[in-house]
Amino acid sequence: MTSKYSTPSYVRGILREKGYSIKKKLGQNFLVDQNYVDKIVSAAQLSPADWVLEIGPGLGVLTAAMAEQAGKVVALEIDRELVDVLQETIVLPNVTVVPGDALAGNWQEILRGLGWSGEPVKLVANLPYYITTPLIMKALESELPFQAIVVMVQREVAERMVAPAGGKDYGVLTLAVEYYCQAELVTNVPRTVFVPAPEVDSAVVKLTPKPPAVAVPHGKLFAAIRAAFQQRRKTIRNALKPLAKEWGLSLAQLDEALTEAGIKGEVRGEVLTLQDFARITESLMQRCTHGVR
Ligand code: SAM
């Protein structure tokens, strides 16, 4: 059933009534289509036991829908003016709007301060575009044991998150997602279902966290992955030279490590899988004399 929060007339009316000007720099594009609200909420598979952390509730369209199914919704909103609007318009016993920057705050402390004590927790958000990647990385690396992360992002970022190896979209974000999660594209979303309409289309992605896909230490693995993608056109051998040097390894040791990992030095990083990078990292680490572990 269409809720009042998901209609363009509600959004335009409330903005007019409060004399509110949309802040583009905060990525404010409000979702005004119940079909997509339903798709996001149903992807999160909420139950009364769940706590939801929502980033950027805006005018509350997802917040209100999720509050019907979840035990508790904690919504972090940076814009004080919107926090004031929400506090008048979404008065529900299981919703708390917390003012502040979601990138800066300690999510675990915020939830604990509101009574969270280990219940299943899910992150659901129509993300502001300008913080998409750091926010997703924060969620992936969070201490909170998210059972699911359901986010609306620019279509291009969604494509990077679920890209196969070898293509132009494949990179550090793809591998970070694969390291921590099972990723699936829930739906594409046209730009026409927002007020105001953004300049790009969007997509909803669901990430289901799982134990790390490979056993190599995360910091070392991603140092190698970042080095490989910093200059995508370089061969893996050339791309890894500075890192090998930083780890105290000679060029001969880098070559040995690549051979041991079964990787030809002249391939580019973009054709290598997470497992390939794990083997390369492992072989490099074994050659380090001064304990990079
Ligand atoms: N959830 C609403 C919806 O779907 O219509 C609004 C989504 S809008 C794309 C992004 C929201 O995130 C805005 O309300 C914006 O003010 C808020 N926001 C932007 N930067 C933020 C940050 N660093 N921390 C928390 N909220 C932020």
XYZ file of C-alpha atoms and ligand atoms in Angstrom:
320
model
C 0.000 0.000 0.000
C 1.305 3.450 -0.879
C 2.314 5.350 2.251
C 1.981 9.132 2.307
C 5.750 9.486 2.688
C 6.426 7.970 -0.742
C 4.458 10.468 -2.821
C 5.943 13.463 -4.657
C 3.117 15.631 -3.306
C 4.045 14.784 0.317
C 7.718 15.561 -0.267
C 7.052 18.811 -2.127
C 4.342 19.808 0.389
C 6.495 19.255 3.473
C 9.459 21.074 1.926
C 7.200 24.022 1.098
C 5.498 24.026 4.508
C 8.837 24.019 6.362
C 10.448 26.507 3.961
C 13.177 23.925 3.375
C 15.673 24.194 0.510
C 17.121 20.909 -0.709
C 20.872 20.656 -0.072
C 22.403 19.135 -3.175
C 25.824 18.904 -1.574
C 24.382 16.457 0.982
C 23.158 14.182 -1.799
C 19.509 14.897 -1.034
C 17.360 13.064 -3.571
C 14.197 11.850 -1.921
C 12.675 8.559 -3.060
C 9.039 8.977 -4.098
C 7.980 5.582 -5.421
C 6.412 2.954 -3.212
C 7.504 0.091 -5.497
C 11.146 0.837 -4.826
C 10.546 1.416 -1.116
C 8.965 -2.061 -1.023
C 11.849 -3.624 -2.971
C 14.456 -2.197 -0.591
C 12.553 -3.163 2.545
C 11.778 -6.649 1.298
C 15.440 -7.244 0.337
C 16.333 -6.537 3.975
C 13.981 -9.350 5.142
C 13.168 -7.565 8.377
C 11.682 -9.210 11.436
C 10.631 -7.874 14.858
C 13.929 -9.105 16.336
C 15.961 -6.884 13.990
C 17.598 -3.561 14.649
C 18.095 -1.408 11.553
C 20.762 1.223 11.178
C 19.607 3.645 8.501
C 21.989 6.209 7.024
C 20.360 9.445 5.858
C 16.624 9.033 6.549
C 15.835 12.285 4.723
C 12.066 12.742 5.022
C 11.611 9.243 6.420
C 10.180 7.258 3.520
C 12.258 4.138 4.281
C 12.316 4.803 8.025
C 8.535 4.632 8.334
C 8.262 1.535 6.136
C 10.997 -0.303 8.047
C 9.527 0.638 11.433
C 6.463 -1.454 10.522
C 8.565 -4.613 10.270
C 11.703 -4.185 12.409
C 12.031 -4.096 16.176
C 13.958 -0.829 16.136
C 15.147 1.674 13.522
C 18.036 3.993 14.357
C 18.444 6.646 11.664
C 21.579 8.811 11.408
C 20.942 12.144 9.676
C 23.542 14.877 9.213
C 21.114 17.669 8.358
C 19.761 19.274 11.560
C 16.851 20.815 9.694
C 15.737 17.377 8.477
C 16.189 15.937 11.968
C 13.751 18.580 13.227
C 11.260 17.762 10.444
C 11.524 14.012 11.157
C 10.997 14.532 14.847
C 7.628 16.109 14.025
C 6.573 13.831 11.176
C 7.791 10.362 12.205
C 6.709 9.899 15.795
C 6.974 6.148 16.296
C 8.051 4.356 19.485
C 10.591 2.170 17.680
C 12.329 4.945 15.690
C 15.191 7.081 16.973
C 16.702 9.758 14.753
C 20.282 10.535 15.716
C 21.780 13.790 14.425
C 25.309 13.603 13.070
C 27.689 12.508 10.344
C 27.387 8.759 9.731
C 30.978 8.624 8.520
C 32.314 10.084 11.754
C 30.119 8.400 14.370
C 30.897 5.161 16.233
C 27.898 3.050 15.215
C 28.350 0.414 17.876
C 28.410 3.057 20.630
C 25.352 4.775 19.190
C 23.361 1.522 19.121
C 24.547 0.434 22.572
C 23.550 3.850 23.937
C 20.020 3.124 22.680
C 19.837 -0.313 24.301
C 21.210 -2.591 21.592
C 22.741 -5.670 23.143
C 23.634 -7.950 20.271
C 20.285 -8.310 18.470
C 20.502 -8.986 14.717
C 21.440 -5.740 12.999
C 21.018 -4.672 9.384
C 22.152 -1.562 7.572
C 19.642 -0.183 5.093
C 19.997 3.106 3.244
C 19.401 5.189 0.187
C 22.933 6.528 0.401
C 23.952 10.104 -0.309
C 26.133 9.781 -3.409
C 29.097 11.755 -2.131
C 29.876 9.275 0.683
C 28.976 5.987 -1.029
C 32.349 4.233 -1.143
C 33.716 5.305 2.286
C 30.372 4.492 3.864
C 30.284 1.011 2.341
C 33.892 0.425 3.400
C 32.993 1.569 6.928
C 30.062 -0.875 6.965
C 32.224 -3.743 5.668
C 34.948 -3.082 8.230
C 32.539 -2.286 11.065
C 32.653 -4.090 14.391
C 28.889 -4.448 14.125
C 27.888 -7.952 13.010
C 25.604 -6.832 10.167
C 23.392 -9.643 8.917
C 22.661 -7.701 5.759
C 23.612 -4.409 4.140
C 21.036 -3.158 1.642
C 22.030 0.064 -0.068
C 20.863 2.188 -2.948
C 23.887 3.575 -4.785
C 24.721 5.072 -8.180
C 24.339 2.398 -10.861
C 28.013 2.714 -11.750
C 29.062 1.938 -8.156
C 26.664 -1.018 -8.026
C 28.294 -2.348 -11.179
C 31.713 -2.032 -9.562
C 30.482 -3.897 -6.496
C 29.287 -6.951 -8.444
C 31.730 -6.837 -11.396
C 33.372 -9.987 -12.772
C 37.202 -10.034 -12.978
C 38.705 -8.590 -16.154
C 36.226 -5.820 -16.937
C 36.500 -2.056 -16.583
C 34.303 -2.031 -13.448
C 36.441 -4.559 -11.589
C 38.679 -3.054 -8.909
C 39.427 -2.479 -5.228
C 35.745 -2.021 -4.314
C 34.771 -5.282 -6.070
C 37.451 -7.191 -4.202
C 36.627 -5.574 -0.840
C 32.992 -6.571 -1.288
C 33.975 -10.102 -2.319
C 36.357 -10.421 0.634
C 33.607 -9.690 3.166
C 30.301 -10.537 1.490
C 28.035 -12.259 -0.907
C 26.813 -9.454 -3.199
C 23.687 -9.344 -5.293
C 22.017 -6.706 -7.434
C 18.443 -6.312 -6.157
C 17.118 -3.894 -8.766
C 18.046 -1.039 -11.038
C 16.333 2.252 -10.201
C 15.588 5.013 -12.723
C 16.404 8.617 -11.827
C 12.753 9.594 -12.322
C 11.649 8.182 -8.950
C 13.370 10.871 -6.887
C 12.623 14.479 -5.988
C 14.734 16.153 -7.215
C 15.846 13.735 -9.959
C 19.597 13.040 -9.736
C 21.834 13.172 -12.798
C 22.498 9.421 -12.787
C 20.504 6.229 -12.428
C 20.769 4.107 -9.288
C 20.648 0.503 -8.206
C 19.977 -1.386 -4.989
C 22.602 -3.870 -3.861
C 22.319 -6.416 -1.072
C 25.484 -7.527 0.697
C 25.380 -10.518 3.008
C 28.488 -10.570 5.208
C 30.336 -13.882 5.543
C 33.694 -14.941 7.006
C 36.598 -13.564 4.916
C 36.881 -15.393 1.594
C 40.655 -15.874 1.960
C 42.913 -16.319 4.996
C 45.629 -13.727 4.233
C 45.853 -10.727 6.624
C 43.496 -8.056 5.351
C 45.952 -5.123 5.573
C 48.649 -6.848 3.514
C 46.201 -8.262 0.982
C 44.625 -4.881 0.311
C 48.018 -3.155 0.156
C 48.795 -5.498 -2.768
C 45.349 -5.034 -4.339
C 45.528 -1.242 -4.085
C 49.030 -1.264 -5.578
C 47.795 -3.382 -8.498
C 44.907 -1.061 -9.308
C 46.633 2.268 -8.666
C 47.834 2.205 -12.257
C 45.547 -0.230 -13.984
C 47.519 -0.288 -17.207
C 50.740 -1.491 -15.591
C 51.684 -5.165 -15.505
C 51.313 -6.782 -12.096
C 55.096 -7.063 -11.825
C 55.603 -3.334 -12.390
C 52.650 -2.372 -10.225
C 53.962 -4.405 -7.285
C 57.581 -3.175 -7.486
C 57.126 -0.245 -5.046
C 55.285 -2.455 -2.547
C 57.951 -5.188 -2.753
C 60.576 -2.526 -2.098
C 58.592 -1.188 0.855
C 58.446 -4.730 2.267
C 62.228 -5.082 1.899
C 62.108 -7.469 -1.085
C 64.353 -7.519 -4.141
C 63.041 -7.688 -7.695
C 64.213 -11.305 -7.860
C 62.139 -12.110 -4.774
C 59.103 -10.420 -6.328
C 59.562 -12.561 -9.447
C 59.910 -15.710 -7.351
C 56.784 -14.849 -5.393
C 54.782 -14.332 -8.594
C 56.034 -17.620 -10.031
C 55.242 -19.459 -6.801
C 51.737 -17.989 -6.871
C 51.333 -19.203 -10.466
C 50.961 -15.661 -11.857
C 52.703 -14.354 -14.979
C 54.399 -11.005 -14.288
C 53.114 -9.444 -17.503
C 49.389 -9.783 -16.756
C 47.453 -6.800 -15.436
C 45.909 -6.717 -11.971
C 42.425 -6.435 -13.423
C 42.470 -10.070 -14.613
C 43.422 -11.452 -11.195
C 40.894 -12.900 -8.771
C 40.786 -12.451 -4.999
C 42.352 -15.919 -4.658
C 45.182 -14.891 -7.029
C 45.883 -11.791 -4.938
C 45.796 -13.887 -1.770
C 48.416 -16.294 -3.179
C 50.636 -13.423 -4.352
C 50.418 -11.716 -0.948
C 51.168 -14.950 0.870
C 54.221 -15.628 -1.310
C 55.491 -12.075 -0.848
C 55.004 -12.261 2.919
C 56.892 -15.547 3.160
C 59.915 -13.800 1.672
C 59.911 -10.931 4.111
C 62.749 -11.124 6.595
C 61.535 -8.457 8.979
C 58.089 -9.675 9.898
C 55.526 -7.789 7.859
C 52.925 -10.005 9.443
N 16.343 8.078 2.857
C 15.779 9.208 2.156
C 15.065 8.741 0.918
O 15.287 7.579 0.523
O 14.304 9.518 0.365
C 16.835 10.251 1.799
C 17.985 9.727 0.960
S 19.042 10.999 0.366
C 19.718 10.178 -1.049
C 20.467 10.969 1.443
C 20.238 11.474 2.874
O 21.466 11.342 3.586
C 19.821 12.928 3.013
O 18.795 13.013 3.952
C 21.085 13.627 3.544
O 20.837 14.781 4.322
C 21.693 12.513 4.376
N 23.155 12.613 4.571
C 24.061 13.162 3.735
N 25.302 13.022 4.226
C 25.185 12.344 5.399
C 26.113 11.903 6.385
N 27.427 12.106 6.240
N 25.642 11.272 7.484
C 24.307 11.054 7.653
N 23.373 11.464 6.736
C 23.809 12.081 5.627
